[in-house]
Short mmCIF file of C-alpha atoms in Angstrom, two decimals:
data_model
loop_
_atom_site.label_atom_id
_atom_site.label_comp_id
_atom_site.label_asym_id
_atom_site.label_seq_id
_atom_site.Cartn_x
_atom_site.Cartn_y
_atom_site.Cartn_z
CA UNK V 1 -33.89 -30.48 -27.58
CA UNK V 2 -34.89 -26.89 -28.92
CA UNK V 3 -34.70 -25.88 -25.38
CA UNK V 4 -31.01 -27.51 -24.29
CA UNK V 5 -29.67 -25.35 -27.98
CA UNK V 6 -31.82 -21.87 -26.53
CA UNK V 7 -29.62 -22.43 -22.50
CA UNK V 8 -26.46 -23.13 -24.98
CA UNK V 9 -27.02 -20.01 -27.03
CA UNK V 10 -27.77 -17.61 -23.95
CA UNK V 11 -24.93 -19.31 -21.83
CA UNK V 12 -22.26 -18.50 -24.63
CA UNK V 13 -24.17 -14.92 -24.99
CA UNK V 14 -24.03 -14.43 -21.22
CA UNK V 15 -19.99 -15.72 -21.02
CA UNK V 16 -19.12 -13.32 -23.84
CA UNK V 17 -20.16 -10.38 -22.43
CA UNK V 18 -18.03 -8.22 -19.70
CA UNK V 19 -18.75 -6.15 -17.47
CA UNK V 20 -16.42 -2.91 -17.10
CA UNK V 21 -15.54 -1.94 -13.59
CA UNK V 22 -17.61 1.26 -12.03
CA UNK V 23 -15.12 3.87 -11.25
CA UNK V 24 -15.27 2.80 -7.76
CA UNK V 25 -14.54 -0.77 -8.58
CA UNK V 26 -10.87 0.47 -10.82
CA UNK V 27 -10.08 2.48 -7.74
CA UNK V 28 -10.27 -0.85 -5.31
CA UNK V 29 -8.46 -2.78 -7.58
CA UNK V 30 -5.40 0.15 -7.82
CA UNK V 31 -5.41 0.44 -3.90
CA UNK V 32 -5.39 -3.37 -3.56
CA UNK V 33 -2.74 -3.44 -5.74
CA UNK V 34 -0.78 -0.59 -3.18
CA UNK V 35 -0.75 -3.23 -0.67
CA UNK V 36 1.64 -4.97 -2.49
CA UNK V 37 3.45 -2.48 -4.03
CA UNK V 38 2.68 -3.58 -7.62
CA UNK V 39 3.03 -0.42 -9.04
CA UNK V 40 3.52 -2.06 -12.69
CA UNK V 41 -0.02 -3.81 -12.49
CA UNK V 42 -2.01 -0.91 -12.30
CA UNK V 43 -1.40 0.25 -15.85
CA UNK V 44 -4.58 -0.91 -17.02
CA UNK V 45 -6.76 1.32 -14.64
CA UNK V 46 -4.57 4.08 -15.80
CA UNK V 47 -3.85 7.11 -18.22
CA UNK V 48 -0.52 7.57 -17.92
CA UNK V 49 1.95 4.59 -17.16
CA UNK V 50 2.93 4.18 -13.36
CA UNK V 51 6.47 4.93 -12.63
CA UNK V 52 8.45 4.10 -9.71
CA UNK V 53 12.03 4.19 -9.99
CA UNK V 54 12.29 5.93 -6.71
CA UNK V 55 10.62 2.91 -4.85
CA UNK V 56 12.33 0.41 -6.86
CA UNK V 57 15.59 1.64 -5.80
CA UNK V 58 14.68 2.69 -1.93
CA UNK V 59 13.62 -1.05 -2.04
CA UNK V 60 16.66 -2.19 -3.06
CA UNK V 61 18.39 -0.19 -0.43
CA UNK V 62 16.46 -1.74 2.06
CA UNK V 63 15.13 -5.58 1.35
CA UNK V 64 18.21 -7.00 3.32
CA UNK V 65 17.01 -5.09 6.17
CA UNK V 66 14.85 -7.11 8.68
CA UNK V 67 13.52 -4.34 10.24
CA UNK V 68 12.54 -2.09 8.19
CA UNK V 69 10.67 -4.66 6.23
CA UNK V 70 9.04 -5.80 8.82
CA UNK V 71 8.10 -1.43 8.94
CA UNK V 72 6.93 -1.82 5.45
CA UNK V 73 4.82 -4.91 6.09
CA UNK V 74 2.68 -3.33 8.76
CA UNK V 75 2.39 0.17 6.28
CA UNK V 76 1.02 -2.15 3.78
CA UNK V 77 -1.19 -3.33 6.19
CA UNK V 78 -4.05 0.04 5.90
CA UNK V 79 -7.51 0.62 6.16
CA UNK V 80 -8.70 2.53 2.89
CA UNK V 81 -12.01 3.98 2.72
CA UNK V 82 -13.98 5.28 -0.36
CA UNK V 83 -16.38 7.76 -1.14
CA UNK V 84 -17.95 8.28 -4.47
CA UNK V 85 -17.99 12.26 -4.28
CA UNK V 86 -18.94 12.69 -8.00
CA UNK V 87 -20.04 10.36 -10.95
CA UNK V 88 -21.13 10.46 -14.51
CA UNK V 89 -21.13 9.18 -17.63
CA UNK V 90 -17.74 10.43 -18.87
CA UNK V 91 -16.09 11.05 -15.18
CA UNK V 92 -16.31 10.43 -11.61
CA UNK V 93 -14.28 11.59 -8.57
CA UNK V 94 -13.81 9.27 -6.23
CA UNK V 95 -12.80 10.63 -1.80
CA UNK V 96 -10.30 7.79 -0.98
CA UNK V 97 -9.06 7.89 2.58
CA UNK V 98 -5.71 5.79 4.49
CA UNK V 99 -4.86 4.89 7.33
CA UNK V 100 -1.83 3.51 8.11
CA UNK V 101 0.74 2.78 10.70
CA UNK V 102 2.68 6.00 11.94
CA UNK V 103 6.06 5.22 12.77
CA UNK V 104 6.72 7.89 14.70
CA UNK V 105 4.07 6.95 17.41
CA UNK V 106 5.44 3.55 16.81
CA UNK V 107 8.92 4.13 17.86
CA UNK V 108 7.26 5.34 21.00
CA UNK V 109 5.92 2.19 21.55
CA UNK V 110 9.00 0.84 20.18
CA UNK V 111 11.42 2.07 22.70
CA UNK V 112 10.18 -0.16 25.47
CA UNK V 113 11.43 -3.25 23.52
CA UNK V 114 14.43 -2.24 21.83
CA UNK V 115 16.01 -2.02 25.48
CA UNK V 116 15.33 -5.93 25.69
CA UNK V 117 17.13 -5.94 22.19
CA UNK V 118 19.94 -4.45 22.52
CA UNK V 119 20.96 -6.24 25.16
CA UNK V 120 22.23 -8.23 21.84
CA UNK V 121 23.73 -5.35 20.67
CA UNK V 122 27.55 -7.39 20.67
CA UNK V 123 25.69 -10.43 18.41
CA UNK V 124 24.46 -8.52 14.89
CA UNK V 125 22.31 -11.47 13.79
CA UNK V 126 20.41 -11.83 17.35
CA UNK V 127 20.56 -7.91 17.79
CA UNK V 128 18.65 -7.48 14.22
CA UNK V 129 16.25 -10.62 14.94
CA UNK V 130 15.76 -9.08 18.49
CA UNK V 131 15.32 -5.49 17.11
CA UNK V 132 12.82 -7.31 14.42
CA UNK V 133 11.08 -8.71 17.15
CA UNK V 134 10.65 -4.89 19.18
CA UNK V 135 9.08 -3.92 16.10
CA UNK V 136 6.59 -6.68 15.39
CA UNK V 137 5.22 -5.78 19.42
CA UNK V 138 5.21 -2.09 18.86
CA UNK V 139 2.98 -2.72 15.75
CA UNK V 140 0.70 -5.23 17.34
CA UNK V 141 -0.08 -2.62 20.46
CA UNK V 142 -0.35 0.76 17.85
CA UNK V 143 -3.23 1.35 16.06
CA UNK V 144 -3.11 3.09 12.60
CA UNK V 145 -3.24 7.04 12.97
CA UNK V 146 -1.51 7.99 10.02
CA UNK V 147 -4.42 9.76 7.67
CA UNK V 148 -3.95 10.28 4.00
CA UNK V 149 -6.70 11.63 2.05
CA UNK V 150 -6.55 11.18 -1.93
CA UNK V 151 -8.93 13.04 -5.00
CA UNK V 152 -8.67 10.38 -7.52
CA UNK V 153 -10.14 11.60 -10.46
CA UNK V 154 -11.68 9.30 -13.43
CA UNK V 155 -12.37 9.22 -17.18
CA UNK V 156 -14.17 6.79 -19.03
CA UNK V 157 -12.26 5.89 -22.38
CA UNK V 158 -13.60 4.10 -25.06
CA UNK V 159 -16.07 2.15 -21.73
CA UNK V 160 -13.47 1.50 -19.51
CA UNK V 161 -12.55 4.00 -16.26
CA UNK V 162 -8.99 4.93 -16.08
CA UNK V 163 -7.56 7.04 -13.18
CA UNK V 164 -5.50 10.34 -14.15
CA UNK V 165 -2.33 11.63 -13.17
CA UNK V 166 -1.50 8.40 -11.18
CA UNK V 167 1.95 9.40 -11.13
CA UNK V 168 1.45 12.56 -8.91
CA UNK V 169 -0.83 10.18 -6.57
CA UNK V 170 1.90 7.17 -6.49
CA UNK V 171 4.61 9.80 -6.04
CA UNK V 172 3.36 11.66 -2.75
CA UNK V 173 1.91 7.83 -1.39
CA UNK V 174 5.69 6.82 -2.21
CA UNK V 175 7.30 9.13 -0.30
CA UNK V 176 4.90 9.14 2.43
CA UNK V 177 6.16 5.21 2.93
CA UNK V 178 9.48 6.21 2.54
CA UNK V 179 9.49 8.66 4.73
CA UNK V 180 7.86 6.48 7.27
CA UNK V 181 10.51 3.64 6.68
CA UNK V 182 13.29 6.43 7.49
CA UNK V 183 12.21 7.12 10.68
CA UNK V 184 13.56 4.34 11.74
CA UNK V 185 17.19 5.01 10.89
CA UNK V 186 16.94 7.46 14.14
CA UNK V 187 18.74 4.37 16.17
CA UNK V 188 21.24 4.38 13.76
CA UNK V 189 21.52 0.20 13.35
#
């Protein structure tokens, strides 16, 4: 019996106690949440509170649009790569490294199949399921070339890592997609 009540006691001990995420385990979980483009769930891993008005509303501008959400799908599609350049008790830098689609070696690609689509040019629904179509090939034969290389830098407060200035990093990442996203406007649909 005295031994069932000792496992009880070091189970409950055991389930109480957390473990804080390394520095390079915060910075996974704030690039995994990129993917999505959950901005607002990184706050935790975070100084300063993630803003991104400018995506919200480019989003807006864009969600009915077929094909450039199917451009955004594949850019939240990258590779991401991390280094731990620097770590200590109070902070840590850590070398993180994209690679996503670029769009405009994918409108290369692209042009072969948006002849086939606009064949449909005179019938706007099959034109834009067409053109979505061009796009979904031209991803599937180009390979990510797009390179972004990020600094993020680390504190630990009060235990837990937090990443600072994530507003400057989410900012130029931003705009990066968006600029991406607007290369496709160049055939004007």
């Amino acid at each position: 019996m005295k031994k069932v009540i000792v496992c009880l006691v070091l189970c409950l001990l055991c389930g109480c106690s957390t473990k804080e995420k390394s520095p390079l385990e915060v910075t996974e979980t704030v690039f995994n949440h990129l993917k999505t483009m959950n901005y607002y769930e990184i706050s935790d891993y975070t100084l300063d509170t993630p803003t991104q008005n400018n995506w919200d509303t480019f989003y807006q501008s864009i969600k009915e649009n077929k094909v450039k959400m199917t451009c955004l799908k594949y850019l939240q599609d990258f590779d991401v790569s991390y280094i731990i350049e620097y770590e200590s008790k109070d902070n840590a830098t850590i070398l993180v490294t994209m690679k996503l689609h670029n769009l405009a070696e994918t409108r290369e690609l692209f042009l072969e199949y948006f002849i086939q689509a606009f064949e449909y040019y005179n019938d706007p629904p099959k034109y834009q399921e067409e053109l979505k179509k061009a796009y979904t090939q031209a991803f599937e034969r180009s390979t990510p070339s797009l390179i972004l290389t990020y600094r993020v830098a680390l504190v630990s407060v009060n235990g837990k890592w937090k990443i600072e200035q994530i507003n400057d990093f989410l900012n130029n990442y931003v705009n990066t997609i968006i600029n991406q996203i607007n290369l496709i406007d160049y055939y004007n649909y």
